[in-house]
């Protein structure tokens, strides 16, 4: 009757365990010895059959005989094989004595392969395992979007420049960067700190004087006296401008970089004027 | 019911002028069943809103001009940084406890100038070309660093060897699908281990207008925006990678800028054009990091004691709460 089974299932009609590919037929049955769909390896079409299967790292020998063909529950007899390779091979030989050579040989081959892959599993688990972490698309997209927005909000270039300028101000670079204007401003600021109170009082007086003087100048012709007054006008206005500029310097730190040098040139020149005109006024006064 | 007669009044092809028809106050544009009419009404409503908004703006501007100096100050627009949930672990600069902690933690020997940083850079198994080149560039950026090829060695075995050879820090760059995507930074003699997710890695050749290669000078370090306690410790970790005394002649600066929990790394060369103006030119690779976990000891994924772990369910829900 095994021949009948093979004629129907194996060759002609449908077998649910059979997988056909271009070159070969495979058998998906879990009791199959070789995995191919052959007359000699089909567990359904052979009434006397044996396989090796492993469960949880232990190998078992499964046997099927004709006597038990009527009892599907007791069909497959299971024998536990020892962990020792050679002993297990002997056990296979013992159990399958008087069985066809093909089945015995294939059983031993299968057992060898199984032990080899079990050894490999044990070795790999000791080594470093690569952990695969699944990516979640929604989360990846969200992170990317947040990163872009954070980048825009960060304004990195500005932040770095600001930090560097701060460090320059706090003299972390010491004497490397010799910006004379910087030192000059510092000196000026010190001077201002000393003469601030004086200049405040002077400012108010000068304002009134200037107003009067301006009116006076416009009305009269140019005389020596007027020339004196005009000088005084210039000096006072210069002083005022200087004070204002220093105030503006201290307030607007980074706002006028370009006007800076142009502005800073003025104090240089004006001081020279002061020096020149001061003796002149003195002489004229006397 | 109520919208029936209204609908018929409103619909004769072209709806009548808005002045004539008065809809009951509970009417909304979305109740009209006809799509064309609904769309038309919606557009009209939108135009009206825009007009009102413009009128309100003009009025406000006029009022502001009229008041002149006495006008109330302009409202500051809300940004995420403004609205950030106040983190209770924010470090106060004058906090004594924090100062004491920092004097006695694992970076104290570095900050007391007792140790010189020596860094080992390596990758995960079988690195692809991009990762290898990134490692090389990173080693030029960080002085006193060495790149070693990882040949399937277990980290747990590498770490004692590194400690024996006097390395102070270990950087492992993890690779996935031919691009680097993770960074593990471990301070070696028993120090904390930080695991970052790395993104937008740009090698030197991909940066536009880059300058020449970074020189051997020790760069300065800028750490921006590390405010909380956790941020502070991460910042110190980064600072301990670089030797303590920067060489200002080199004019190079490495920046770690934290913004909304993303740490941006940039490497620039700067020049002071005047006292108020500085020009920077980007050399060197750039990448962004996001902290995933901070562990107390050296790398140990199973038995390590985690100081901080990013928990997505709890920490990602609030858009105004940041941890660094």
Coordinates of C-alpha atoms in Angstrom, one line a residue, chain A residues 15-116:
Chain A
X15 CA 0.6 16.4 -1.8
X16 CA 0.3 19.3 0.7
X17 CA 3.9 18.8 1.8
X18 CA 5.4 19.0 -1.6
X19 CA 7.1 22.2 -2.9
X20 CA 8.1 22.3 -6.5
X21 CA 10.9 24.5 -7.8
X22 CA 12.5 24.7 -11.2
X23 CA 15.1 22.0 -10.6
X24 CA 13.8 20.0 -7.7
X25 CA 10.9 18.9 -5.4
X26 CA 11.1 19.5 -1.7
X27 CA 9.1 17.9 1.1
X28 CA 7.9 20.0 4.0
X29 CA 7.0 17.2 6.2
X30 CA 8.7 17.5 9.6
X31 CA 9.5 13.7 9.7
X32 CA 11.3 13.8 6.4
X33 CA 14.9 12.6 6.5
X34 CA 16.4 14.4 3.6
X35 CA 14.0 17.1 2.9
X36 CA 13.6 16.2 -0.8
X37 CA 10.5 14.6 -2.3
X38 CA 11.6 11.2 -3.3
X39 CA 10.2 7.7 -3.4
X40 CA 12.7 6.6 -0.7
X41 CA 12.5 9.8 1.5
X42 CA 8.7 10.3 1.7
X43 CA 7.6 9.5 5.3
X44 CA 4.0 8.9 4.0
X45 CA 5.0 6.5 1.3
X46 CA 7.3 4.4 3.3
X47 CA 5.9 2.1 6.0
X48 CA 9.3 1.5 7.6
X49 CA 11.0 4.9 8.2
X50 CA 13.3 6.7 10.6
X51 CA 14.3 10.3 11.2
X52 CA 16.4 12.3 13.6
X53 CA 14.8 15.5 15.1
X54 CA 16.1 17.7 17.8
X55 CA 14.2 19.5 20.5
X56 CA 15.7 22.1 22.8
X57 CA 19.3 21.0 22.0
X58 CA 18.7 17.2 22.5
X59 CA 18.4 14.8 19.6
X60 CA 15.8 12.1 19.2
X61 CA 15.6 9.1 16.8
X62 CA 12.0 8.7 15.5
X63 CA 11.0 5.3 14.0
X64 CA 7.9 4.1 12.2
X65 CA 7.1 0.5 11.5
X66 CA 4.4 -1.3 9.6
X67 CA 3.0 -3.0 12.7
X68 CA 1.9 0.4 14.0
X69 CA 0.5 1.7 10.7
X70 CA -3.0 1.4 12.0
X71 CA -2.4 3.5 15.1
X72 CA -1.5 7.0 14.2
X73 CA -1.0 8.0 17.9
X74 CA 1.6 5.4 18.5
X75 CA 3.0 5.5 15.0
X76 CA 6.3 7.3 15.7
X77 CA 8.5 5.8 18.4
X78 CA 11.0 8.2 19.9
X79 CA 14.4 7.3 21.3
X80 CA 16.6 9.9 23.1
X81 CA 20.2 9.8 21.9
X82 CA 23.1 10.5 24.2
X83 CA 25.0 13.7 24.1
X84 CA 28.2 12.0 23.3
X85 CA 28.6 12.0 19.5
X86 CA 30.1 8.5 19.1
X87 CA 27.8 6.9 21.6
X88 CA 24.8 8.4 19.8
X89 CA 26.0 7.0 16.5
X90 CA 26.3 3.5 18.1
X91 CA 22.8 3.9 19.5
X92 CA 21.5 4.8 16.0
X93 CA 23.2 1.6 14.7
X94 CA 21.7 -0.4 17.5
X95 CA 18.2 0.8 16.9
X96 CA 18.3 0.6 13.2
X97 CA 19.9 -2.7 12.9
X98 CA 18.5 -4.7 10.0
X99 CA 17.0 -1.6 8.5
X100 CA 17.8 -0.6 5.0
X101 CA 21.2 1.0 4.5
X102 CA 19.8 4.1 3.0
X103 CA 17.8 5.1 6.0
X104 CA 20.7 4.3 8.4
X105 CA 23.2 6.3 6.5
X106 CA 20.9 9.3 6.0
X107 CA 20.0 9.2 9.7
X108 CA 23.7 9.4 10.7
X109 CA 24.3 12.2 8.3
X110 CA 21.4 14.2 9.6
X111 CA 22.5 13.6 13.1
X112 CA 26.0 14.9 12.3
X113 CA 24.6 18.0 10.7
X114 CA 22.3 18.7 13.6
X115 CA 25.1 18.4 16.2
X116 CA 27.3 20.7 14.2

